[in-house]
Amino acid sequence: MAEIVIRPFEWQRDLWPTVEMVYQVWFADAKSEMAGRLSACNFLVHYLRQGTTLKVACEGDTILGVMAYTNKREAPVLSAARSRFVAAQAALLEGVCMLGMYLWPHSSVPRLFHEKFFVNYQRMRAMVARPQDPELLLLLVAAAAQGKGVGRKMMQEVASDLRAQGFSSYYLLTDSSCNWGFYERMGMTKTLDVAMNFGIPHVKGYEHYLNMYLRALIYEQAL
């Protein structure tokens, strides 16, 4: 693999390649391809809109990973305080994708998953020991680049950024459907491990793999 370069996320340049990456990694199993892509776009933009730092890992012109964190001191990158036009685009896109998930055929499973996902993660935030610390909102590596050090390099970038900003620790939320072992290999400390129910019993025939008791996990990292 050629040198991996980490650079700031650029809305116009990086949005759609990154949406495609999220779709391929997390939502390609949706019953409808369009439903999966709407889900991927909604999920990505939701977290991008919160980040005070957004970056991508690249090999040449190919995006291999994306990360977002909030230091809770600055305005998010995709906000009116930084760019009114981009902020409006991002808000509109997130809303349009959510609307599409309500209207597009075969979208009930992704839509309901998103509703439960965001609600449960908000509950998890209430369990963080130091909620004033920065939060790593998003870390995703393209399927073809996994196991090649991309995630490790992005995590090192997060730590370097936050140390330079004067922070002594940060945290992230995840669950047992994700590659949580990676965070332990990176030396993070697990501070929460509880059952998180993603069950949606009122939807007949709902058989998505997240319709079970997952483990809700919080990891912290000293800097």
PDB file of C-alpha atoms in Angstrom:
ATOM      1  CA  MET A   1       0.000   0.000   0.000  1.00  0.00           C
ATOM      2  CA  ALA A   2       1.237   3.498  -0.874  1.00  0.00           C
ATOM      3  CA  GLU A   3       1.541   6.171   1.775  1.00  0.00           C
ATOM      4  CA  ILE A   4      -1.680   6.884   3.628  1.00  0.00           C
ATOM      5  CA  VAL A   5      -2.351  10.606   3.909  1.00  0.00           C
ATOM      6  CA  ILE A   6      -4.841  12.067   6.362  1.00  0.00           C
ATOM      7  CA  ARG A   7      -6.345  15.410   5.348  1.00  0.00           C
ATOM      8  CA  PRO A   8      -9.376  17.547   6.223  1.00  0.00           C
ATOM      9  CA  PHE A   9     -12.719  16.382   4.870  1.00  0.00           C
ATOM     10  CA  GLU A  10     -13.926  18.536   1.951  1.00  0.00           C
ATOM     11  CA  TRP A  11     -17.700  18.626   1.558  1.00  0.00           C
ATOM     12  CA  GLN A  12     -17.931  18.952  -2.216  1.00  0.00           C
ATOM     13  CA  ARG A  13     -15.039  16.610  -2.976  1.00  0.00           C
ATOM     14  CA  ASP A  14     -15.478  13.880  -0.370  1.00  0.00           C
ATOM     15  CA  LEU A  15     -19.170  13.568   0.456  1.00  0.00           C
ATOM     16  CA  TRP A  16     -20.337  11.074  -2.155  1.00  0.00           C
ATOM     17  CA  PRO A  17     -17.248   8.809  -2.115  1.00  0.00           C
ATOM     18  CA  THR A  18     -17.607   8.673   1.661  1.00  0.00           C
ATOM     19  CA  VAL A  19     -21.347   7.904   1.463  1.00  0.00           C
ATOM     20  CA  GLU A  20     -20.492   5.034  -0.890  1.00  0.00           C
ATOM     21  CA  MET A  21     -17.908   3.729   1.572  1.00  0.00           C
ATOM     22  CA  VAL A  22     -20.418   3.821   4.453  1.00  0.00           C
ATOM     23  CA  TYR A  23     -22.983   2.052   2.286  1.00  0.00           C
ATOM     24  CA  GLN A  24     -20.582  -0.737   1.337  1.00  0.00           C
ATOM     25  CA  VAL A  25     -19.399  -1.304   4.918  1.00  0.00           C
ATOM     26  CA  TRP A  26     -22.643  -0.987   6.900  1.00  0.00           C
ATOM     27  CA  PHE A  27     -25.747  -0.860   4.697  1.00  0.00           C
ATOM     28  CA  ALA A  28     -25.197  -3.011   1.599  1.00  0.00           C
ATOM     29  CA  ASP A  29     -27.385  -5.754   3.113  1.00  0.00           C
ATOM     30  CA  ALA A  30     -30.532  -3.616   2.965  1.00  0.00           C
ATOM     31  CA  LYS A  31     -33.430  -5.218   1.054  1.00  0.00           C
ATOM     32  CA  SER A  32     -33.513  -2.215  -1.272  1.00  0.00           C
ATOM     33  CA  GLU A  33     -30.298  -0.653  -2.573  1.00  0.00           C
ATOM     34  CA  MET A  34     -31.878   2.792  -2.506  1.00  0.00           C
ATOM     35  CA  ALA A  35     -33.001   2.279   1.095  1.00  0.00           C
ATOM     36  CA  GLY A  36     -29.452   1.295   2.006  1.00  0.00           C
ATOM     37  CA  ARG A  37     -27.986   4.340   0.314  1.00  0.00           C
ATOM     38  CA  LEU A  38     -30.487   6.669   1.963  1.00  0.00           C
ATOM     39  CA  SER A  39     -29.542   5.108   5.300  1.00  0.00           C
ATOM     40  CA  ALA A  40     -25.826   5.473   4.642  1.00  0.00           C
ATOM     41  CA  CYS A  41     -26.160   9.120   3.650  1.00  0.00           C
ATOM     42  CA  ASN A  42     -28.411   9.975   6.589  1.00  0.00           C
ATOM     43  CA  PHE A  43     -26.116   8.205   9.058  1.00  0.00           C
ATOM     44  CA  LEU A  44     -22.932   9.812   7.724  1.00  0.00           C
ATOM     45  CA  VAL A  45     -24.270  13.355   7.474  1.00  0.00           C
ATOM     46  CA  HIS A  46     -25.821  13.112  10.943  1.00  0.00           C
ATOM     47  CA  TYR A  47     -22.374  12.626  12.474  1.00  0.00           C
ATOM     48  CA  LEU A  48     -20.498  14.909  10.103  1.00  0.00           C
ATOM     49  CA  ARG A  49     -22.791  17.752  11.188  1.00  0.00           C
ATOM     50  CA  GLN A  50     -21.661  17.317  14.804  1.00  0.00           C
ATOM     51  CA  GLY A  51     -17.921  17.154  14.229  1.00  0.00           C
ATOM     52  CA  THR A  52     -15.584  20.020  15.069  1.00  0.00           C
ATOM     53  CA  THR A  53     -12.907  18.092  13.144  1.00  0.00           C
ATOM     54  CA  LEU A  54     -13.589  15.967  10.058  1.00  0.00           C
ATOM     55  CA  LYS A  55     -10.835  14.106   8.228  1.00  0.00           C
ATOM     56  CA  VAL A  56     -10.362  11.405   5.609  1.00  0.00           C
ATOM     57  CA  ALA A  57      -7.552   8.912   5.105  1.00  0.00           C
ATOM     58  CA  CYS A  58      -6.499   8.684   1.471  1.00  0.00           C
ATOM     59  CA  GLU A  59      -4.208   6.718  -0.790  1.00  0.00           C
ATOM     60  CA  GLY A  60      -3.781   9.004  -3.765  1.00  0.00           C
ATOM     61  CA  ASP A  61      -7.299  10.036  -4.758  1.00  0.00           C
ATOM     62  CA  THR A  62      -8.936   7.031  -3.108  1.00  0.00           C
ATOM     63  CA  ILE A  63     -10.621   7.556   0.255  1.00  0.00           C
ATOM     64  CA  LEU A  64      -9.848   4.693   2.634  1.00  0.00           C
ATOM     65  CA  GLY A  65     -11.443   5.988   5.818  1.00  0.00           C
ATOM     66  CA  VAL A  66     -13.303   8.822   7.491  1.00  0.00           C
ATOM     67  CA  MET A  67     -13.318  10.147  11.041  1.00  0.00           C
ATOM     68  CA  ALA A  68     -15.185  12.828  12.954  1.00  0.00           C
ATOM     69  CA  TYR A  69     -14.851  14.068  16.504  1.00  0.00           C
ATOM     70  CA  THR A  70     -16.189  16.922  18.567  1.00  0.00           C
ATOM     71  CA  ASN A  71     -14.016  18.773  21.068  1.00  0.00           C
ATOM     72  CA  LYS A  72     -17.182  20.467  22.432  1.00  0.00           C
ATOM     73  CA  ARG A  73     -15.447  23.845  22.361  1.00  0.00           C
ATOM     74  CA  GLU A  74     -15.786  24.936  18.750  1.00  0.00           C
ATOM     75  CA  ALA A  75     -18.694  25.136  16.344  1.00  0.00           C
ATOM     76  CA  PRO A  76     -19.066  22.066  14.125  1.00  0.00           C
ATOM     77  CA  VAL A  77     -17.308  22.280  10.762  1.00  0.00           C
ATOM     78  CA  LEU A  78     -20.586  21.937   8.849  1.00  0.00           C
ATOM     79  CA  SER A  79     -22.365  24.709  10.692  1.00  0.00           C
ATOM     80  CA  ALA A  80     -23.627  28.169   9.840  1.00  0.00           C
ATOM     81  CA  ALA A  81     -20.882  29.600  12.054  1.00  0.00           C
ATOM     82  CA  ARG A  82     -18.251  28.256   9.642  1.00  0.00           C
ATOM     83  CA  SER A  83     -20.077  28.024   6.309  1.00  0.00           C
ATOM     84  CA  ARG A  84     -23.700  29.030   5.946  1.00  0.00           C
ATOM     85  CA  PHE A  85     -24.077  27.465   2.487  1.00  0.00           C
ATOM     86  CA  VAL A  86     -22.560  24.088   3.417  1.00  0.00           C
ATOM     87  CA  ALA A  87     -24.501  24.044   6.690  1.00  0.00           C
ATOM     88  CA  ALA A  88     -27.753  24.476   4.758  1.00  0.00           C
ATOM     89  CA  GLN A  89     -26.784  21.750   2.285  1.00  0.00           C
ATOM     90  CA  ALA A  90     -25.907  19.304   5.050  1.00  0.00           C
ATOM     91  CA  ALA A  91     -29.100  19.938   7.023  1.00  0.00           C
ATOM     92  CA  LEU A  92     -31.220  19.618   3.889  1.00  0.00           C
ATOM     93  CA  LEU A  93     -29.490  16.408   2.813  1.00  0.00           C
ATOM     94  CA  GLU A  94     -29.929  14.746   6.192  1.00  0.00           C
ATOM     95  CA  GLY A  95     -33.620  15.696   6.207  1.00  0.00           C
ATOM     96  CA  VAL A  96     -34.220  14.558   2.618  1.00  0.00           C
ATOM     97  CA  CYS A  97     -32.598  11.190   3.314  1.00  0.00           C
ATOM     98  CA  MET A  98     -34.740  10.686   6.402  1.00  0.00           C
ATOM     99  CA  LEU A  99     -37.856  11.625   4.441  1.00  0.00           C
ATOM    100  CA  GLY A 100     -36.825   9.180   1.736  1.00  0.00           C
ATOM    101  CA  MET A 101     -36.528   6.443   4.340  1.00  0.00           C
ATOM    102  CA  TYR A 102     -40.174   7.055   5.259  1.00  0.00           C
ATOM    103  CA  LEU A 103     -41.388   7.053   1.656  1.00  0.00           C
ATOM    104  CA  TRP A 104     -39.188   4.641  -0.290  1.00  0.00           C
ATOM    105  CA  PRO A 105     -40.414   1.006  -0.521  1.00  0.00           C
ATOM    106  CA  HIS A 106     -38.573  -1.506   1.700  1.00  0.00           C
ATOM    107  CA  SER A 107     -37.206   1.275   3.915  1.00  0.00           C
ATOM    108  CA  SER A 108     -38.987   0.347   7.142  1.00  0.00           C
ATOM    109  CA  VAL A 109     -36.108  -1.722   8.530  1.00  0.00           C
ATOM    110  CA  PRO A 110     -33.353   0.878   7.948  1.00  0.00           C
ATOM    111  CA  ARG A 111     -35.625   3.655   9.188  1.00  0.00           C
ATOM    112  CA  LEU A 112     -36.561   1.866  12.383  1.00  0.00           C
ATOM    113  CA  PHE A 113     -32.968   0.832  12.973  1.00  0.00           C
ATOM    114  CA  HIS A 114     -31.899   4.468  12.724  1.00  0.00           C
ATOM    115  CA  GLU A 115     -34.592   5.577  15.127  1.00  0.00           C
ATOM    116  CA  LYS A 116     -33.550   2.988  17.714  1.00  0.00           C
ATOM    117  CA  PHE A 117     -29.854   3.550  17.046  1.00  0.00           C
ATOM    118  CA  PHE A 118     -29.873   7.287  17.707  1.00  0.00           C
ATOM    119  CA  VAL A 119     -32.149   6.952  20.747  1.00  0.00           C
ATOM    120  CA  ASN A 120     -29.977   4.278  22.334  1.00  0.00           C
ATOM    121  CA  TYR A 121     -26.743   6.126  21.644  1.00  0.00           C
ATOM    122  CA  GLN A 122     -28.182   9.236  23.252  1.00  0.00           C
ATOM    123  CA  ARG A 123     -28.958   7.162  26.325  1.00  0.00           C
ATOM    124  CA  MET A 124     -25.378   5.906  26.308  1.00  0.00           C
ATOM    125  CA  ARG A 125     -24.066   9.473  26.386  1.00  0.00           C
ATOM    126  CA  ALA A 126     -25.815   9.936  29.717  1.00  0.00           C
ATOM    127  CA  MET A 127     -23.614   7.130  31.086  1.00  0.00           C
ATOM    128  CA  VAL A 128     -20.268   8.683  30.120  1.00  0.00           C
ATOM    129  CA  ALA A 129     -18.116   9.351  33.184  1.00  0.00           C
ATOM    130  CA  ARG A 130     -16.620  12.582  31.795  1.00  0.00           C
ATOM    131  CA  PRO A 131     -19.206  13.984  29.353  1.00  0.00           C
ATOM    132  CA  GLN A 132     -17.215  17.218  28.998  1.00  0.00           C
ATOM    133  CA  ASP A 133     -14.412  15.315  27.238  1.00  0.00           C
ATOM    134  CA  PRO A 134     -14.163  15.183  23.433  1.00  0.00           C
ATOM    135  CA  GLU A 135     -16.111  12.410  21.720  1.00  0.00           C
ATOM    136  CA  LEU A 136     -14.951  10.408  18.727  1.00  0.00           C
ATOM    137  CA  LEU A 137     -18.204  10.342  16.760  1.00  0.00           C
ATOM    138  CA  LEU A 138     -17.260   8.341  13.704  1.00  0.00           C
ATOM    139  CA  LEU A 139     -14.400   6.111  12.577  1.00  0.00           C
ATOM    140  CA  LEU A 140     -14.894   4.004   9.479  1.00  0.00           C
ATOM    141  CA  VAL A 141     -12.445   2.198   7.195  1.00  0.00           C
ATOM    142  CA  ALA A 142     -13.314   0.990   3.687  1.00  0.00           C
ATOM    143  CA  ALA A 143     -13.797  -2.777   3.481  1.00  0.00           C
ATOM    144  CA  ALA A 144     -10.841  -3.257   1.107  1.00  0.00           C
ATOM    145  CA  ALA A 145      -8.514  -1.283   3.398  1.00  0.00           C
ATOM    146  CA  GLN A 146      -9.341  -2.984   6.691  1.00  0.00           C
ATOM    147  CA  GLY A 147      -6.433  -4.686   8.423  1.00  0.00           C
ATOM    148  CA  LYS A 148      -3.870  -2.476   6.674  1.00  0.00           C
ATOM    149  CA  GLY A 149      -3.254   0.089   9.412  1.00  0.00           C
ATOM    150  CA  VAL A 150      -5.680   2.761   8.219  1.00  0.00           C
ATOM    151  CA  GLY A 151      -7.785   2.714  11.383  1.00  0.00           C
ATOM    152  CA  ARG A 152      -4.694   2.789  13.588  1.00  0.00           C
ATOM    153  CA  LYS A 153      -3.331   5.800  11.729  1.00  0.00           C
ATOM    154  CA  MET A 154      -6.638   7.661  12.080  1.00  0.00           C
ATOM    155  CA  MET A 155      -6.780   6.901  15.806  1.00  0.00           C
ATOM    156  CA  GLN A 156      -3.233   8.234  16.177  1.00  0.00           C
ATOM    157  CA  GLU A 157      -4.331  11.374  14.340  1.00  0.00           C
ATOM    158  CA  VAL A 158      -7.245  11.868  16.751  1.00  0.00           C
ATOM    159  CA  ALA A 159      -4.944  11.501  19.763  1.00  0.00           C
ATOM    160  CA  SER A 160      -2.348  13.880  18.308  1.00  0.00           C
ATOM    161  CA  ASP A 161      -4.993  16.506  17.476  1.00  0.00           C
ATOM    162  CA  LEU A 162      -6.580  16.399  20.908  1.00  0.00           C
ATOM    163  CA  ARG A 163      -3.275  16.496  22.793  1.00  0.00           C
ATOM    164  CA  ALA A 164      -2.333  19.575  20.777  1.00  0.00           C
ATOM    165  CA  GLN A 165      -5.630  21.162  21.860  1.00  0.00           C
ATOM    166  CA  GLY A 166      -4.797  20.528  25.511  1.00  0.00           C
ATOM    167  CA  PHE A 167      -7.062  17.582  26.260  1.00  0.00           C
ATOM    168  CA  SER A 168      -6.036  14.708  28.519  1.00  0.00           C
ATOM    169  CA  SER A 169      -8.643  12.129  27.433  1.00  0.00           C
ATOM    170  CA  TYR A 170     -11.520  11.407  25.071  1.00  0.00           C
ATOM    171  CA  TYR A 171     -14.223   8.760  24.701  1.00  0.00           C
ATOM    172  CA  LEU A 172     -16.270   6.935  22.098  1.00  0.00           C
ATOM    173  CA  LEU A 173     -19.531   4.994  22.002  1.00  0.00           C
ATOM    174  CA  THR A 174     -19.895   1.710  20.166  1.00  0.00           C
ATOM    175  CA  ASP A 175     -21.681  -1.626  20.384  1.00  0.00           C
ATOM    176  CA  SER A 176     -20.933  -5.297  19.973  1.00  0.00           C
ATOM    177  CA  SER A 177     -21.974  -5.346  16.305  1.00  0.00           C
ATOM    178  CA  CYS A 178     -18.868  -3.268  15.542  1.00  0.00           C
ATOM    179  CA  ASN A 179     -15.191  -4.232  15.641  1.00  0.00           C
ATOM    180  CA  TRP A 180     -14.878  -3.201  19.287  1.00  0.00           C
ATOM    181  CA  GLY A 181     -11.788  -5.354  19.763  1.00  0.00           C
ATOM    182  CA  PHE A 182      -9.877  -2.834  17.651  1.00  0.00           C
ATOM    183  CA  TYR A 183     -10.307  -0.188  20.346  1.00  0.00           C
ATOM    184  CA  GLU A 184      -8.916  -2.538  22.970  1.00  0.00           C
ATOM    185  CA  ARG A 185      -5.930  -3.283  20.750  1.00  0.00           C
ATOM    186  CA  MET A 186      -5.416   0.466  20.543  1.00  0.00           C
ATOM    187  CA  GLY A 187      -5.103   0.554  24.331  1.00  0.00           C
ATOM    188  CA  MET A 188      -8.469   2.104  25.126  1.00  0.00           C
ATOM    189  CA  THR A 189     -10.219   1.316  28.423  1.00  0.00           C
ATOM    190  CA  LYS A 190     -13.749  -0.076  28.399  1.00  0.00           C
ATOM    191  CA  THR A 191     -15.787   1.810  31.006  1.00  0.00           C
ATOM    192  CA  LEU A 192     -19.294   0.543  30.161  1.00  0.00           C
ATOM    193  CA  ASP A 193     -20.609  -2.815  28.968  1.00  0.00           C
ATOM    194  CA  VAL A 194     -24.383  -3.215  29.284  1.00  0.00           C
ATOM    195  CA  ALA A 195     -27.221  -4.788  27.303  1.00  0.00           C
ATOM    196  CA  MET A 196     -28.712  -2.508  24.652  1.00  0.00           C
ATOM    197  CA  ASN A 197     -31.992  -3.660  23.153  1.00  0.00           C
ATOM    198  CA  PHE A 198     -32.441  -2.860  19.480  1.00  0.00           C
ATOM    199  CA  GLY A 199     -35.586  -4.996  19.324  1.00  0.00           C
ATOM    200  CA  ILE A 200     -38.529  -3.556  17.420  1.00  0.00           C
ATOM    201  CA  PRO A 201     -41.307  -5.966  18.430  1.00  0.00           C
ATOM    202  CA  HIS A 202     -44.173  -4.024  16.836  1.00  0.00           C
ATOM    203  CA  VAL A 203     -42.866  -4.657  13.296  1.00  0.00           C
ATOM    204  CA  LYS A 204     -44.098  -8.050  12.111  1.00  0.00           C
ATOM    205  CA  GLY A 205     -41.440 -10.128  10.452  1.00  0.00           C
ATOM    206  CA  TYR A 206     -38.563  -7.904  11.503  1.00  0.00           C
ATOM    207  CA  GLU A 207     -35.528 -10.198  11.256  1.00  0.00           C
ATOM    208  CA  HIS A 208     -32.587  -7.825  10.967  1.00  0.00           C
ATOM    209  CA  TYR A 209     -29.526  -9.053  12.851  1.00  0.00           C
ATOM    210  CA  LEU A 210     -29.716  -6.054  15.195  1.00  0.00           C
ATOM    211  CA  ASN A 211     -33.092  -7.250  16.496  1.00  0.00           C
ATOM    212  CA  MET A 212     -31.449  -8.790  19.553  1.00  0.00           C
ATOM    213  CA  TYR A 213     -29.699  -7.771  22.714  1.00  0.00           C
ATOM    214  CA  LEU A 214     -26.433  -6.128  21.783  1.00  0.00           C
ATOM    215  CA  ARG A 215     -23.830  -4.893  24.205  1.00  0.00           C
ATOM    216  CA  ALA A 216     -23.552  -1.110  24.566  1.00  0.00           C
ATOM    217  CA  LEU A 217     -19.893  -0.181  25.017  1.00  0.00           C
ATOM    218  CA  ILE A 218     -18.083   2.987  26.050  1.00  0.00           C
ATOM    219  CA  TYR A 219     -14.322   3.300  25.661  1.00  0.00           C
ATOM    220  CA  GLU A 220     -12.044   6.007  27.043  1.00  0.00           C
ATOM    221  CA  GLN A 221      -8.487   6.912  26.095  1.00  0.00           C
ATOM    222  CA  ALA A 222      -5.997   8.832  28.195  1.00  0.00           C
ATOM    223  CA  LEU A 223      -3.751  11.120  26.140  1.00  0.00           C
TER     224      LEU A 223
END
